[in-house]
Coordinates of C-alpha atoms and ligand atoms in Angstrom, one line a residue:
M1 CA 60.0 112.8 82.3
T2 CA 59.4 109.7 84.4
A3 CA 60.7 109.3 87.9
T4 CA 63.2 106.8 86.7
T5 CA 65.0 109.1 84.3
D6 CA 64.7 112.1 86.6
H7 CA 67.0 110.8 89.4
L8 CA 69.6 113.4 90.5
F9 CA 72.4 110.9 89.8
L10 CA 71.3 110.2 86.3
R11 CA 70.8 113.8 85.5
A12 CA 74.4 114.6 86.7
C13 CA 75.7 111.7 84.5
R14 CA 74.1 113.4 81.5
R15 CA 75.4 116.9 82.5
Q16 CA 71.8 118.1 83.0
P17 CA 71.1 120.8 85.7
V18 CA 70.9 119.5 89.3
E19 CA 69.9 121.2 92.6
R20 CA 72.9 119.7 94.3
T21 CA 75.7 117.2 93.5
P22 CA 74.8 113.5 94.0
V23 CA 77.0 111.2 96.0
W24 CA 77.6 107.5 96.3
M25 CA 80.6 105.3 96.9
M26 CA 81.9 101.8 96.4
R27 CA 82.7 99.7 99.4
Q28 CA 84.4 96.8 97.6
A29 CA 87.3 96.5 100.0
G30 CA 84.5 97.6 102.4
R31 CA 83.4 95.6 105.4
Y32 CA 83.3 99.0 107.2
L33 CA 79.5 98.5 107.9
P34 CA 78.7 96.3 110.9
S35 CA 75.5 95.2 109.2
Y36 CA 77.6 93.9 106.2
R37 CA 79.9 92.0 108.6
E38 CA 76.9 90.5 110.3
V39 CA 75.5 89.0 107.1
R40 CA 79.0 88.0 106.0
S41 CA 79.6 86.2 109.3
R42 CA 76.9 83.7 108.3
S43 CA 77.8 83.2 104.6
S44 CA 80.9 83.1 102.5
F45 CA 81.5 86.0 100.1
L46 CA 80.7 83.8 97.1
E47 CA 77.5 82.5 98.7
M48 CA 76.4 86.1 99.2
C49 CA 77.1 86.9 95.5
R50 CA 75.2 83.8 94.4
T51 CA 72.1 84.3 96.7
P52 CA 70.0 87.2 95.3
A53 CA 68.2 87.8 98.6
L54 CA 71.5 88.3 100.4
A55 CA 73.0 90.5 97.6
C56 CA 69.8 92.5 97.7
E57 CA 70.0 92.9 101.5
V58 CA 73.6 94.2 101.5
T59 CA 73.1 96.4 98.4
L60 CA 70.4 98.3 100.3
Q61 CA 72.3 98.7 103.6
P62 CA 74.3 101.9 102.5
I63 CA 71.1 103.4 101.0
D64 CA 69.1 102.9 104.1
Q65 CA 71.8 103.8 106.6
L66 CA 73.9 106.5 104.8
G67 CA 71.6 108.2 102.3
F68 CA 73.6 107.8 99.1
D69 CA 72.0 109.0 95.8
A70 CA 72.7 105.8 93.9
A71 CA 73.0 102.1 94.8
I72 CA 75.7 99.8 93.5
L73 CA 74.9 96.2 92.9
F74 CA 76.6 93.8 95.4
S75 CA 78.7 91.4 93.4
D76 CA 82.3 91.2 92.2
I77 CA 84.1 91.9 88.9
L78 CA 85.5 88.3 89.1
I79 CA 82.1 86.6 89.2
T80 CA 82.1 86.0 85.4
L81 CA 85.5 84.2 85.4
P82 CA 84.2 80.8 86.4
A83 CA 81.7 81.0 83.6
M84 CA 84.6 81.7 81.1
G85 CA 86.5 78.6 82.5
L86 CA 88.6 80.0 85.4
E87 CA 87.7 79.0 88.9
V88 CA 88.0 81.8 91.5
A89 CA 88.2 81.7 95.3
F90 CA 87.9 84.6 97.8
P91 CA 90.1 83.8 100.8
E92 CA 90.8 86.5 103.4
A93 CA 94.0 87.6 101.6
G94 CA 92.1 88.6 98.4
P95 CA 90.8 86.8 95.3
K96 CA 92.7 83.8 93.8
I97 CA 92.3 82.2 90.4
Q98 CA 93.1 78.5 90.8
A99 CA 94.7 78.0 87.4
P100 CA 95.7 81.3 85.7
V101 CA 95.7 81.4 81.9
R102 CA 99.2 82.1 80.5
T103 CA 99.3 80.3 77.1
A104 CA 97.7 80.7 73.7
A105 CA 96.0 77.3 74.1
G106 CA 94.6 78.4 77.5
I107 CA 93.3 81.6 76.0
D108 CA 91.6 79.8 73.1
A109 CA 89.9 77.5 75.6
L110 CA 88.1 80.3 77.4
V111 CA 84.5 80.9 76.4
V112 CA 82.3 84.0 76.2
P113 CA 79.4 83.0 78.5
D114 CA 75.7 83.5 78.2
P115 CA 75.1 85.7 81.3
E116 CA 71.4 84.7 82.0
Q117 CA 72.4 81.0 81.7
E118 CA 75.7 81.1 83.6
V119 CA 75.4 83.9 86.2
G120 CA 71.6 84.3 86.2
Y121 CA 71.7 84.9 89.9
V122 CA 73.2 88.3 89.3
M123 CA 70.3 89.4 87.1
E124 CA 67.9 88.0 89.6
A125 CA 69.6 90.1 92.3
V126 CA 69.2 93.2 90.0
R127 CA 65.5 92.5 89.7
Q128 CA 65.0 92.0 93.4
I129 CA 67.1 95.1 94.2
R130 CA 65.0 97.3 91.8
R131 CA 61.8 96.0 93.5
A132 CA 63.2 96.7 97.0
L133 CA 64.5 100.2 96.1
Q134 CA 61.1 101.2 94.8
N135 CA 62.7 103.9 92.7
R136 CA 64.2 105.8 95.7
V137 CA 67.6 105.9 94.0
P138 CA 68.9 104.4 90.7
L139 CA 70.8 101.1 90.6
I140 CA 74.3 100.9 89.1
G141 CA 75.4 97.7 87.6
F142 CA 79.1 97.0 86.9
A143 CA 81.8 94.8 85.3
G144 CA 85.5 94.6 85.2
A145 CA 87.2 96.3 82.2
P146 CA 88.9 93.8 79.8
F147 CA 92.4 94.9 80.9
T148 CA 91.8 94.6 84.6
M149 CA 90.0 91.2 84.1
A150 CA 93.1 90.1 82.1
T151 CA 95.4 90.9 84.9
Y152 CA 93.4 88.7 87.3
A153 CA 93.1 85.9 84.7
V154 CA 96.8 85.9 83.9
E155 CA 98.4 86.8 87.2
G156 CA 96.0 84.7 89.3
G157 CA 95.4 87.5 91.9
G158 CA 96.6 91.0 92.9
S159 CA 100.2 91.8 92.1
K160 CA 102.9 94.4 92.6
D161 CA 104.8 94.1 89.3
Y162 CA 102.3 92.1 87.1
P163 CA 105.2 89.9 85.7
H164 CA 103.0 87.3 83.9
T165 CA 100.6 90.0 82.5
K166 CA 103.5 92.0 81.1
A167 CA 105.3 88.9 79.8
L168 CA 102.1 88.1 77.8
L169 CA 101.5 91.7 76.6
F170 CA 105.0 92.3 75.4
G171 CA 106.0 88.6 74.5
D172 CA 102.9 87.5 72.7
P173 CA 100.7 90.6 71.9
A174 CA 98.5 88.6 69.5
S175 CA 97.4 86.2 72.2
A176 CA 97.0 89.1 74.7
H177 CA 94.6 90.8 72.2
R178 CA 92.7 87.5 71.8
L179 CA 92.3 87.3 75.5
L180 CA 91.3 91.0 75.8
D181 CA 88.8 90.6 73.0
K182 CA 87.1 87.7 74.7
L183 CA 87.0 89.7 78.0
A184 CA 85.5 92.7 76.1
R185 CA 82.7 90.6 74.6
T186 CA 82.0 89.0 78.0
C187 CA 81.9 92.4 79.6
A188 CA 79.5 93.8 77.0
V189 CA 77.0 90.9 77.1
Y190 CA 77.1 90.9 80.9
L191 CA 76.4 94.6 81.2
E192 CA 73.6 94.3 78.6
A193 CA 72.0 91.5 80.7
Q194 CA 72.3 93.6 83.9
V195 CA 70.6 96.6 82.1
A196 CA 67.9 94.3 80.6
A197 CA 67.2 93.1 84.2
G198 CA 66.9 96.7 85.5
A199 CA 70.3 98.3 86.1
Q200 CA 69.9 102.1 85.3
A201 CA 73.6 102.9 84.8
V202 CA 76.8 100.8 84.4
Q203 CA 80.3 101.2 85.6
I204 CA 83.3 99.6 84.0
F205 CA 86.2 99.2 86.5
D206 CA 89.7 99.4 85.1
S207 CA 91.4 99.2 88.5
W208 CA 94.8 98.2 87.3
A209 CA 95.1 100.1 83.9
G210 CA 97.2 102.6 85.7
I211 CA 100.2 100.2 85.6
L212 CA 100.6 100.8 81.8
S213 CA 102.7 103.4 79.9
P214 CA 100.5 105.8 77.9
R215 CA 101.0 103.9 74.6
D216 CA 100.2 100.6 76.2
F217 CA 97.2 102.1 78.0
R218 CA 95.9 103.0 74.5
E219 CA 96.7 99.6 73.0
Y220 CA 95.8 97.2 75.8
A221 CA 93.3 99.0 78.0
L222 CA 91.4 101.8 76.2
R223 CA 91.1 100.0 72.8
H224 CA 89.2 97.1 74.4
T225 CA 87.1 99.2 76.7
K226 CA 86.1 101.1 73.5
T227 CA 85.0 97.8 72.0
V228 CA 82.8 97.2 75.1
I229 CA 81.3 100.7 74.9
S230 CA 80.6 100.5 71.2
M231 CA 78.9 97.1 71.6
L232 CA 76.7 98.6 74.4
R233 CA 75.8 101.7 72.3
A234 CA 74.8 99.4 69.4
S235 CA 72.4 97.4 71.6
P236 CA 68.7 98.3 71.8
T237 CA 68.9 98.3 75.6
F238 CA 71.3 101.3 75.5
R239 CA 70.4 102.9 72.2
D240 CA 68.1 105.6 73.6
G241 CA 71.0 107.0 75.6
G242 CA 69.1 106.7 78.9
V243 CA 71.7 104.3 80.5
P244 CA 74.9 106.2 81.4
I245 CA 78.2 104.4 81.0
I246 CA 80.8 105.2 83.6
Y247 CA 84.5 104.3 83.0
F248 CA 86.9 104.3 86.0
V249 CA 90.6 104.1 85.5
N250 CA 92.5 104.0 88.8
G251 CA 95.5 106.2 88.1
C252 CA 94.1 108.1 85.1
A253 CA 96.4 111.2 85.3
P254 CA 98.9 110.2 82.6
Y255 CA 96.2 109.4 80.1
L256 CA 93.7 112.4 80.1
A257 CA 93.4 113.1 76.4
D258 CA 92.9 109.4 75.6
Y259 CA 90.6 109.0 78.6
A260 CA 88.3 111.7 77.3
D261 CA 88.1 109.7 74.1
S262 CA 86.7 106.5 75.6
G263 CA 83.1 107.0 74.6
A264 CA 81.9 106.8 78.2
D265 CA 79.4 109.4 79.5
V266 CA 81.2 109.6 82.9
L267 CA 84.9 109.3 83.8
G268 CA 85.8 108.1 87.3
V269 CA 88.7 110.1 88.8
D270 CA 91.1 108.8 91.5
W271 CA 92.6 111.2 94.0
R272 CA 96.1 111.4 92.7
I273 CA 95.2 114.4 90.5
D274 CA 93.0 117.5 91.1
I275 CA 89.6 117.0 89.6
G276 CA 89.8 120.6 88.3
T277 CA 92.9 119.6 86.3
V278 CA 91.0 116.6 84.9
R279 CA 88.1 118.9 83.8
R280 CA 90.5 121.1 81.9
G281 CA 92.2 118.1 80.4
V282 CA 89.1 116.2 79.2
G283 CA 86.9 119.2 78.2
D284 CA 83.1 119.6 78.7
K285 CA 81.6 116.6 76.8
V286 CA 81.8 114.1 79.7
A287 CA 80.7 114.1 83.3
L288 CA 83.3 113.3 86.1
Q289 CA 83.0 111.2 89.2
G290 CA 85.2 111.5 92.2
N291 CA 87.6 112.1 93.7
L292 CA 88.1 112.4 97.5
D293 CA 91.1 110.4 98.9
P294 CA 89.5 107.5 100.8
G295 CA 92.1 108.2 103.5
V296 CA 90.5 111.6 104.2
L297 CA 87.7 109.6 106.0
Y298 CA 90.2 108.8 108.7
A299 CA 90.3 112.6 109.6
S300 CA 87.8 114.5 111.8
P301 CA 84.3 115.3 110.5
E302 CA 85.4 119.0 110.2
E303 CA 88.4 118.2 108.1
I304 CA 86.2 115.8 106.0
R305 CA 83.7 118.6 105.4
A306 CA 86.5 121.0 104.3
R307 CA 88.0 118.5 101.9
V308 CA 84.6 117.6 100.4
F309 CA 83.9 121.3 99.8
E310 CA 87.3 121.6 98.0
V311 CA 86.5 118.7 95.6
L312 CA 83.0 120.1 94.9
R313 CA 84.3 123.6 94.3
Q314 CA 87.0 122.3 91.8
A315 CA 84.5 120.0 90.0
G316 CA 81.9 122.7 89.5
P317 CA 78.1 122.5 89.3
V318 CA 77.6 120.7 86.0
G319 CA 78.3 117.0 85.3
H320 CA 79.8 116.0 88.6
I321 CA 79.1 113.0 90.8
F322 CA 80.8 113.1 94.2
N323 CA 82.6 109.9 95.0
L324 CA 85.8 108.6 96.7
G325 CA 88.8 108.3 94.4
H326 CA 88.6 104.5 95.0
G327 CA 86.7 102.2 97.3
V328 CA 86.3 102.8 101.0
T329 CA 88.7 101.0 103.3
P330 CA 87.6 98.5 105.9
A331 CA 88.8 100.5 108.9
T332 CA 86.7 103.5 108.0
N333 CA 84.2 104.8 110.7
P334 CA 80.7 104.8 109.3
E335 CA 80.0 108.0 111.1
H336 CA 82.7 109.6 109.0
V337 CA 81.0 108.4 105.8
R338 CA 77.9 110.0 107.2
A339 CA 79.8 113.3 107.7
M340 CA 81.0 113.1 104.0
V341 CA 77.4 112.5 102.7
A342 CA 76.1 115.4 104.9
A343 CA 78.8 117.7 103.6
V344 CA 78.0 116.9 99.9
H345 CA 74.2 117.3 100.6
E346 CA 74.9 120.7 102.3
Y347 CA 77.1 122.2 99.7
R348 CA 75.6 124.6 97.1
H349 CA 77.4 126.0 94.1
D350 CA 76.0 129.5 94.4
G351 CA 79.1 130.6 96.4
K352 CA 77.4 130.6 99.8
Ligands
LIG401 O1 80.4 98.6 96.8 C1 80.2 97.4 96.7 O2 80.2 96.6 97.6 C2 79.8 96.9 95.3 C3 80.3 95.5 95.0 C4 81.7 95.3 94.6 C5 82.6 94.4 95.2 N1 83.7 94.3 94.4 C6 82.3 93.6 96.4 C7 83.4 93.0 97.2 C8 82.3 95.9 93.5 C9 81.9 97.0 92.6 C10 83.6 95.2 93.4 C11 84.5 95.4 92.3 C12 85.9 94.9 92.3 N2 86.3 93.7 92.8 C13 87.0 95.5 91.8 C14 87.0 96.8 91.0 C15 87.0 97.9 92.0 C16 88.3 98.3 92.6 O3 88.4 98.1 93.8 O4 89.1 98.8 91.9 C17 88.1 94.7 92.0 C18 89.5 95.0 91.6 C19 87.6 93.5 92.6 C20 88.4 92.3 93.0 C21 88.3 92.1 94.5 N3 87.2 91.5 95.1 C22 89.3 92.4 95.5 C23 90.7 93.0 95.2 C24 88.8 92.0 96.7 C25 89.5 91.9 98.1 C26 89.5 93.3 98.7 C27 90.3 93.3 100.0 O5 90.7 94.4 100.4 O6 90.6 92.2 100.6 C28 87.5 91.5 96.5 C29 86.5 91.0 97.5 C30 85.3 91.9 97.7 N4 84.5 92.3 96.7 C31 84.7 92.2 98.9 C32 83.5 93.0 98.6 C33 82.5 93.5 99.6 C34 85.2 91.9 100.3 C35 84.8 90.4 100.5 C36 84.5 90.0 101.9 O7 83.5 90.4 102.5 O8 85.4 89.2 102.5

């Protein structure tokens, strides 16, 4: 086995034996690291995403400073939208799509981009990060799931009730599915390009799928994520099974049986359900990732350690990647993240 396929994180994704549970976390709403804020003070967020050297620098910061067992590419799920025909801005208040798409004609005008041509800087960042990591830990690429991308494209930003999205789903399902299908094909070719450039696992973020009823989760979210996963499985880059696919639904509790059926190797678990309950609900064919409440990091290092141990005990020794139930919040003390990582690295499943 080569060093590349032998990483702790990749073995846990495949439910192979591991000496200890691997840990990493997403810092998307991040900005908790002073070194990130320092780079960010000199460039806009979009400039950072579009400049491979900067993306590389901030991708490595948590690896060098906190000792995670996997790195996640610095970018954003919305980075492909301009290439499809939707301009995006990142003001302080959160991302904004200039002219959201709400009509059949608008949906038909969107294109499935060629990733190397349109967002080649992401693949260049992947190549630079792989060189800089020198195989210390594997690199995770990512994209937004079709449904979550659709909520941004249609709503124009974050939302509480998702009125425009729901009006489209329930008022014009045929157009909604055409939009979701374009987003699924975009997601698949984009993840394929990241893997061809060197990403060793991919995560599909369905951050807002939890706003759907179980039947609509199946129809509008899961169905199109399954398209992405089957396109990936059919591609030569993924065919040998060496690149794990992680699917994360924020708010997965109501959908466990369907969630288990997504075709992903790993399912992300948010903190609103016990990970032991998820294991019993989805069976033993998939690995699980999660699921500490990010808010636990506001507690003392002792409390953090106890809560980390609880998650590890529930998840069991096989097929678990320790993670937060969602991204780390900006006000988190980096020392508390260090306490979390130390606790995961300390824990052993032999009952001691
Ligand atoms: O861990 C990492 O830093 C990996 C890179 C990453 C970012 N965004 C960087 C980012 C990843 C994996 C994402 C994914 C992403 N982006 C998701 C899915 C994950 C999730 O949170 O459920 C979503 C929904 C987005 C859209 C997005 N981008 C939002 C909602 C925001 C604003 C967050 C906030 O609290 O204001 C962003 C901006 C963003 N993406 C930042 C970072 C580091 C902050 C930008 C800044 O420095 O100003």
